[in-house]
Amino acid sequence: MKQVRGQKVFLSNAVLSSLINTNYGLNVHSVERILSIPKVYTNGGIFGFKNANELNDLPFVSQCIEWIKQNGFPFIPSVLPCKNGQVYFEHHNELYYMEEWVKGKEILFADLPLIERIGSALARFHQAAEGAAPPADSFRMEFGKRAEKLNRIHQDIQRWKSGYEAVPEWTMEPWMLDVLEMRCRLSFSYLDQGQTDHGRVKGVLSHGSLHQRNILLNTEGEVYLIDVESLLFAERTYDLASFIHYFAPSHQWNPSVMHRLIKGYHRGASEPLSYPEWRHLFSFLAFPRRMESWCYRHFDHPTEFSYFKLLGILVHDQAKENLFKQYHPDILGHSFRLFAEMAKGRKQ
């Protein structure tokens, strides 16, 4: 998905104020820019003013947000409706919308007790989202497509390898392609033995991008999940893997991060993760969405920027290798039983 870049706004404060008054009936007191997203202070509250050009299904996203809040998880920001009832408006062939601005602190580092709390919050988010799903042909529908996607990625890696032409300045590209192929194979191997019991893999409406800037602690200490425009319907371990991918590096990939996250998740979930779901968790970790996105950006449309971006991602991801040795697909059955007990907080 591309909406993160597309949400940036470069309108002047005067134009912002006029548009907000016209479309929302609010008076703007001041504007602060946060990563090119205007934080707008109005007589009706504080809102983020965002570009919606690449969110053509924003009405669906808004409905999902309200569904989740009505079903017991209020800790996500709502999209503010315009005076005409629509969730966005047009200005000079661009679409814009506003959403509540959550007052809170970004969690750049999470200790183990906080990780457990986040796991519980994520389970409650998933529980509240039950009953909401995108259309089957939506780009947000990922559930049950993991193996098919990995097969397609592997074919494309072979295509890139067979047609590879060396660029003198990009000496690491052969290594990058080898790492991508190895990780793609590993990711698929985690799924391979779990496919016979696929019915035990649960699909949920997922946040889709649980990095540090999208999880906040408000002034009351509640865990908020923001920027839910990235949501998708996927295996419930997708969000768990996303969180682990971003937060485990600060703990040197200590498995206790997963233990405590899943311990918290089990406390808030209606049922614990199944063995096939654990396999999906490691599959997502072995070939995360960020790696997938940037390998296509670089090898289909190579630039100097994409080269160094993908190289950085792959180098950074090497820190996971010991984890994959410890929880290798061939021994994951035994590891799962031990892992599940540790996630419960029992001493071995």
Protein backbone atom coordinates (compact mmCIF):
# COMPACT_ATOMS: atom_id res chain seq x y z
CA MET A 1 0.00 0.00 0.00
CA LYS A 2 1.16 3.53 -0.76
CA GLN A 3 -1.07 5.70 1.35
CA VAL A 4 1.61 6.67 3.89
CA ARG A 5 3.40 8.88 1.36
CA GLY A 6 0.13 9.98 -0.21
CA GLN A 7 -1.28 11.34 3.06
CA LYS A 8 1.21 14.20 3.17
CA VAL A 9 -0.26 17.69 2.64
CA PHE A 10 1.54 20.77 1.33
CA LEU A 11 -1.25 23.36 1.34
CA SER A 12 -0.66 26.71 3.00
CA ASN A 13 -2.16 27.42 6.42
CA ALA A 14 -4.51 29.98 4.91
CA VAL A 15 -5.86 27.49 2.38
CA LEU A 16 -6.19 24.81 5.10
CA SER A 17 -8.18 27.16 7.31
CA SER A 18 -10.52 28.10 4.49
CA LEU A 19 -11.10 24.48 3.42
CA ILE A 20 -11.75 23.32 6.98
CA ASN A 21 -14.23 26.12 7.61
CA THR A 22 -16.03 25.46 4.33
CA ASN A 23 -16.22 21.66 4.59
CA TYR A 24 -16.41 21.11 8.36
CA GLY A 25 -17.74 24.39 9.76
CA LEU A 26 -14.77 24.65 12.11
CA ASN A 27 -12.56 27.64 12.86
CA VAL A 28 -8.81 26.97 12.80
CA HIS A 29 -6.78 28.48 15.64
CA SER A 30 -3.33 27.21 14.63
CA VAL A 31 -1.55 24.61 12.51
CA GLU A 32 1.52 22.50 13.34
CA ARG A 33 3.27 20.29 10.77
CA ILE A 34 4.18 16.75 11.91
CA LEU A 35 6.04 14.84 9.16
CA SER A 36 4.18 16.88 6.52
CA ILE A 37 0.81 16.08 8.14
CA PRO A 38 -0.92 19.25 9.40
CA LYS A 39 -1.98 19.00 13.05
CA VAL A 40 -4.90 21.39 13.12
CA TYR A 41 -6.15 23.08 16.31
CA THR A 42 -9.81 24.09 15.92
CA ASN A 43 -12.74 25.19 18.04
CA GLY A 44 -14.01 21.60 17.74
CA GLY A 45 -10.83 19.79 18.75
CA ILE A 46 -7.49 18.75 17.30
CA PHE A 47 -7.35 16.86 14.01
CA GLY A 48 -4.92 15.50 11.47
CA PHE A 49 -5.51 16.86 7.95
CA LYS A 50 -4.52 14.24 5.37
CA ASN A 51 -4.49 13.56 1.65
CA ALA A 52 -6.88 10.78 0.59
CA ASN A 53 -5.94 10.35 -3.08
CA GLU A 54 -4.77 6.78 -2.56
CA LEU A 55 -7.56 5.87 -0.14
CA ASN A 56 -10.45 5.43 -2.55
CA ASP A 57 -12.10 3.08 -0.03
CA LEU A 58 -11.89 5.55 2.88
CA PRO A 59 -15.67 5.21 3.51
CA PHE A 60 -15.08 1.49 4.18
CA VAL A 61 -12.15 2.28 6.49
CA SER A 62 -14.25 4.81 8.38
CA GLN A 63 -17.07 2.27 8.80
CA CYS A 64 -14.60 -0.29 10.14
CA ILE A 65 -13.24 2.21 12.66
CA GLU A 66 -16.71 2.95 13.99
CA TRP A 67 -17.56 -0.77 14.07
CA ILE A 68 -14.45 -1.49 16.15
CA LYS A 69 -15.18 1.36 18.55
CA GLN A 70 -18.82 0.31 19.00
CA ASN A 71 -17.69 -3.26 19.71
CA GLY A 72 -15.53 -2.37 22.68
CA PHE A 73 -12.20 -0.97 21.47
CA PRO A 74 -12.44 2.85 21.55
CA PHE A 75 -8.70 3.47 21.37
CA ILE A 76 -8.45 4.36 17.68
CA PRO A 77 -9.08 7.75 16.04
CA SER A 78 -12.28 8.35 14.07
CA VAL A 79 -12.54 9.99 10.67
CA LEU A 80 -14.37 13.32 10.98
CA PRO A 81 -17.37 13.54 8.62
CA CYS A 82 -17.79 16.65 6.48
CA LYS A 83 -20.89 18.83 6.77
CA ASN A 84 -22.42 16.93 3.83
CA GLY A 85 -21.88 13.58 5.57
CA GLN A 86 -19.03 12.45 3.32
CA VAL A 87 -15.70 11.36 4.80
CA TYR A 88 -13.58 13.36 2.36
CA PHE A 89 -13.83 16.37 0.05
CA GLU A 90 -12.18 17.48 -3.17
CA HIS A 91 -9.95 20.49 -3.76
CA HIS A 92 -8.10 21.07 -7.04
CA ASN A 93 -8.45 17.40 -8.05
CA GLU A 94 -7.08 16.22 -4.70
CA LEU A 95 -9.04 14.43 -1.99
CA TYR A 96 -8.62 15.37 1.68
CA TYR A 97 -10.00 14.22 5.03
CA MET A 98 -9.58 14.85 8.75
CA GLU A 99 -9.28 12.43 11.64
CA GLU A 100 -9.04 12.81 15.40
CA TRP A 101 -5.56 13.59 16.70
CA VAL A 102 -4.70 11.37 19.65
CA LYS A 103 -2.82 13.07 22.46
CA GLY A 104 -0.19 10.55 23.44
CA LYS A 105 3.44 9.52 23.49
CA GLU A 106 5.02 7.41 20.77
CA ILE A 107 6.42 4.12 22.03
CA LEU A 108 9.93 4.12 20.59
CA PHE A 109 11.03 1.44 23.08
CA ALA A 110 8.75 -0.97 24.91
CA ASP A 111 9.86 -2.95 27.96
CA LEU A 112 8.47 -6.43 28.52
CA PRO A 113 5.52 -5.46 30.77
CA LEU A 114 4.43 -2.84 28.22
CA ILE A 115 4.83 -5.36 25.39
CA GLU A 116 2.45 -7.66 27.24
CA ARG A 117 -0.06 -4.82 27.61
CA ILE A 118 0.19 -4.08 23.89
CA GLY A 119 -0.43 -7.75 23.12
CA SER A 120 -3.62 -7.65 25.18
CA ALA A 121 -4.73 -4.42 23.49
CA LEU A 122 -4.11 -5.94 20.06
CA ALA A 123 -6.22 -8.98 20.94
CA ARG A 124 -9.07 -6.70 22.04
CA PHE A 125 -8.71 -4.74 18.78
CA HIS A 126 -8.99 -7.99 16.79
CA GLN A 127 -11.95 -9.14 18.87
CA ALA A 128 -13.79 -5.85 18.36
CA ALA A 129 -13.14 -6.02 14.60
CA GLU A 130 -14.82 -9.41 14.18
CA GLY A 131 -17.62 -9.19 11.66
CA ALA A 132 -15.89 -6.55 9.54
CA ALA A 133 -14.16 -7.59 6.32
CA PRO A 134 -13.38 -6.03 2.92
CA PRO A 135 -14.81 -7.43 -0.33
CA ALA A 136 -13.11 -10.59 -1.56
CA ASP A 137 -11.55 -8.74 -4.51
CA SER A 138 -10.22 -5.86 -2.39
CA PHE A 139 -6.46 -5.21 -2.14
CA ARG A 140 -7.04 -5.34 1.61
CA MET A 141 -8.00 -9.03 1.48
CA GLU A 142 -4.82 -11.01 2.30
CA PHE A 143 -6.22 -13.95 4.26
CA GLY A 144 -5.39 -17.38 2.88
CA LYS A 145 -3.13 -15.99 0.14
CA ARG A 146 0.26 -16.30 1.84
CA ALA A 147 1.53 -19.42 0.04
CA GLU A 148 0.33 -18.16 -3.34
CA LYS A 149 2.03 -14.81 -2.77
CA LEU A 150 5.34 -16.42 -1.75
CA ASN A 151 5.28 -18.61 -4.86
CA ARG A 152 4.79 -15.52 -7.00
CA ILE A 153 7.60 -13.66 -5.22
CA HIS A 154 9.93 -16.62 -5.70
CA GLN A 155 9.17 -16.68 -9.43
CA ASP A 156 9.91 -12.97 -9.68
CA ILE A 157 13.21 -13.39 -7.82
CA GLN A 158 14.19 -16.03 -10.36
CA ARG A 159 13.21 -13.63 -13.14
CA TRP A 160 15.38 -10.90 -11.64
CA LYS A 161 18.28 -13.32 -11.27
CA SER A 162 18.07 -14.67 -14.82
CA GLY A 163 17.90 -11.20 -16.34
CA TYR A 164 20.42 -9.60 -14.00
CA GLU A 165 22.82 -7.08 -15.44
CA ALA A 166 25.50 -5.84 -13.05
CA VAL A 167 25.64 -2.17 -12.15
CA PRO A 168 29.22 -1.29 -11.11
CA GLU A 169 28.12 0.99 -8.26
CA TRP A 170 25.65 -1.57 -6.85
CA THR A 171 28.02 -4.36 -5.89
CA MET A 172 25.69 -5.92 -3.29
CA GLU A 173 22.83 -6.75 -5.66
CA PRO A 174 23.82 -10.42 -6.17
CA TRP A 175 23.95 -10.88 -2.39
CA MET A 176 20.60 -9.11 -2.06
CA LEU A 177 18.98 -11.47 -4.56
CA ASP A 178 20.44 -14.50 -2.77
CA VAL A 179 19.11 -13.28 0.58
CA LEU A 180 15.67 -12.60 -0.90
CA GLU A 181 15.53 -16.10 -2.38
CA MET A 182 16.70 -17.75 0.85
CA ARG A 183 14.19 -15.82 2.95
CA CYS A 184 11.35 -16.50 0.53
CA ARG A 185 12.07 -20.23 0.69
CA LEU A 186 12.30 -20.11 4.47
CA SER A 187 9.03 -18.20 4.73
CA PHE A 188 7.28 -20.80 2.59
CA SER A 189 8.79 -23.71 4.52
CA TYR A 190 7.18 -22.42 7.73
CA LEU A 191 3.80 -22.73 6.01
CA ASP A 192 4.43 -26.02 4.25
CA GLN A 193 3.74 -28.41 7.14
CA GLY A 194 0.84 -26.37 8.45
CA GLN A 195 -1.32 -26.35 5.34
CA THR A 196 -3.13 -29.61 6.18
CA ASP A 197 -4.84 -27.90 9.11
CA HIS A 198 -5.54 -24.52 7.54
CA GLY A 199 -8.99 -24.32 9.08
CA ARG A 200 -7.43 -23.51 12.43
CA VAL A 201 -5.86 -20.32 11.05
CA LYS A 202 -8.10 -17.40 11.99
CA GLY A 203 -8.55 -14.36 9.77
CA VAL A 204 -9.16 -10.95 11.35
CA LEU A 205 -9.32 -7.33 10.34
CA SER A 206 -5.76 -6.30 11.16
CA HIS A 207 -4.11 -2.94 11.75
CA GLY A 208 -1.53 -3.70 9.06
CA SER A 209 1.38 -1.48 10.16
CA LEU A 210 2.30 -1.71 13.83
CA HIS A 211 5.54 0.26 13.85
CA GLN A 212 6.64 2.64 16.60
CA ARG A 213 4.82 5.74 15.35
CA ASN A 214 1.48 3.92 15.13
CA ILE A 215 1.26 2.87 18.79
CA LEU A 216 0.72 5.55 21.44
CA LEU A 217 0.21 5.76 25.18
CA ASN A 218 -2.31 8.47 26.04
CA THR A 219 -2.25 10.51 29.22
CA GLU A 220 -4.29 7.83 31.03
CA GLY A 221 -1.84 5.10 30.02
CA GLU A 222 -4.18 3.49 27.50
CA VAL A 223 -2.66 1.87 24.40
CA TYR A 224 -3.89 3.60 21.23
CA LEU A 225 -3.49 2.25 17.70
CA ILE A 226 -3.41 5.05 15.14
CA ASP A 227 -3.14 5.36 11.34
CA VAL A 228 -5.51 2.45 10.83
CA GLU A 229 -5.92 3.43 7.17
CA SER A 230 -3.44 0.61 6.48
CA LEU A 231 -5.83 -2.06 7.78
CA LEU A 232 -6.24 -5.37 5.95
CA PHE A 233 -7.93 -8.70 6.48
CA ALA A 234 -5.24 -11.29 7.21
CA GLU A 235 -4.16 -14.08 9.51
CA ARG A 236 -4.22 -12.66 13.03
CA THR A 237 -0.49 -13.31 13.44
CA TYR A 238 0.18 -10.69 10.74
CA ASP A 239 -0.11 -7.89 13.30
CA LEU A 240 1.88 -9.85 15.88
CA ALA A 241 4.72 -10.34 13.40
CA SER A 242 4.57 -6.67 12.41
CA PHE A 243 4.98 -5.58 16.03
CA ILE A 244 7.80 -8.07 16.68
CA HIS A 245 9.61 -6.98 13.51
CA TYR A 246 9.77 -3.37 14.71
CA PHE A 247 10.17 -3.78 18.48
CA ALA A 248 12.35 -6.89 18.93
CA PRO A 249 15.56 -5.32 17.51
CA SER A 250 15.87 -3.05 20.58
CA HIS A 251 15.87 -6.26 22.66
CA GLN A 252 18.52 -7.90 20.42
CA TRP A 253 15.83 -10.29 19.15
CA ASN A 254 15.43 -11.92 22.54
CA PRO A 255 12.53 -14.44 22.25
CA SER A 256 11.09 -12.99 25.47
CA VAL A 257 9.62 -10.20 23.31
CA MET A 258 7.45 -12.79 21.54
CA HIS A 259 6.71 -14.65 24.77
CA ARG A 260 5.37 -11.56 26.49
CA LEU A 261 3.52 -10.19 23.45
CA ILE A 262 1.71 -13.48 22.91
CA LYS A 263 1.10 -13.96 26.62
CA GLY A 264 -0.74 -10.63 26.57
CA TYR A 265 -2.50 -11.54 23.33
CA HIS A 266 -3.75 -14.83 24.77
CA ARG A 267 -5.11 -12.97 27.77
CA GLY A 268 -7.29 -10.78 25.55
CA ALA A 269 -8.15 -13.28 22.80
CA SER A 270 -11.07 -15.69 22.75
CA GLU A 271 -8.73 -18.59 21.89
CA PRO A 272 -4.95 -19.10 21.90
CA LEU A 273 -2.90 -19.26 18.72
CA SER A 274 -2.88 -22.65 17.04
CA TYR A 275 0.18 -24.46 15.73
CA PRO A 276 -0.54 -23.43 12.10
CA GLU A 277 -0.89 -19.86 13.31
CA TRP A 278 2.56 -20.03 14.90
CA ARG A 279 3.87 -21.18 11.54
CA HIS A 280 2.27 -18.15 9.89
CA LEU A 281 3.86 -15.91 12.52
CA PHE A 282 7.35 -17.08 11.59
CA SER A 283 6.52 -16.98 7.89
CA PHE A 284 5.62 -13.29 8.21
CA LEU A 285 8.82 -12.66 10.17
CA ALA A 286 10.99 -14.41 7.58
CA PHE A 287 9.69 -12.33 4.68
CA PRO A 288 7.98 -9.21 6.03
CA ARG A 289 5.84 -6.89 3.92
CA ARG A 290 8.49 -4.15 4.00
CA MET A 291 11.00 -6.52 2.40
CA GLU A 292 8.44 -7.56 -0.21
CA SER A 293 7.52 -3.99 -1.07
CA TRP A 294 11.08 -2.74 -1.50
CA CYS A 295 12.36 -5.75 -3.46
CA TYR A 296 9.74 -4.98 -6.12
CA ARG A 297 10.43 -1.27 -6.02
CA HIS A 298 14.14 -1.83 -6.61
CA PHE A 299 14.40 -4.77 -8.97
CA ASP A 300 11.45 -3.70 -11.14
CA HIS A 301 12.32 0.02 -11.12
CA PRO A 302 15.90 0.36 -9.83
CA THR A 303 17.19 3.67 -8.51
CA GLU A 304 20.08 4.58 -6.25
CA PHE A 305 17.61 5.37 -3.48
CA SER A 306 15.80 2.02 -3.79
CA TYR A 307 19.15 0.18 -3.86
CA PHE A 308 20.33 1.59 -0.56
CA LYS A 309 16.86 1.33 1.00
CA LEU A 310 16.54 -2.38 0.20
CA LEU A 311 20.15 -3.03 1.16
CA GLY A 312 19.54 -1.42 4.54
CA ILE A 313 16.40 -3.49 5.10
CA LEU A 314 18.19 -6.76 4.29
CA VAL A 315 21.25 -5.94 6.41
CA HIS A 316 19.05 -4.93 9.33
CA ASP A 317 17.02 -8.14 8.97
CA GLN A 318 20.10 -10.36 9.35
CA ALA A 319 19.74 -10.01 13.11
CA LYS A 320 16.78 -12.43 12.91
CA GLU A 321 18.92 -15.34 11.72
CA ASN A 322 19.58 -16.77 15.17
CA LEU A 323 15.85 -16.70 15.86
CA PHE A 324 15.17 -18.76 12.73
CA LYS A 325 17.83 -21.28 13.81
CA GLN A 326 16.25 -21.58 17.24
CA TYR A 327 12.75 -21.92 15.77
CA HIS A 328 13.58 -23.67 12.52
CA PRO A 329 10.63 -25.14 10.58
CA ASP A 330 11.94 -28.69 11.09
CA ILE A 331 11.87 -28.40 14.89
CA LEU A 332 9.05 -25.93 15.34
CA GLY A 333 6.68 -28.60 16.68
CA HIS A 334 8.79 -29.10 19.80
CA SER A 335 9.59 -25.39 20.03
CA PHE A 336 5.89 -24.55 19.77
CA ARG A 337 5.03 -26.56 22.89
CA LEU A 338 7.82 -24.94 24.88
CA PHE A 339 7.05 -21.54 23.40
CA ALA A 340 3.36 -21.82 24.27
CA GLU A 341 4.17 -22.66 27.87
CA MET A 342 6.57 -19.75 28.15
CA ALA A 343 3.96 -17.42 26.65
CA LYS A 344 1.65 -18.46 29.48
CA GLY A 345 4.27 -17.30 31.91
CA ARG A 346 5.06 -20.73 33.36
CA LYS A 347 8.54 -21.59 34.50
CA GLN A 348 10.18 -24.42 32.60
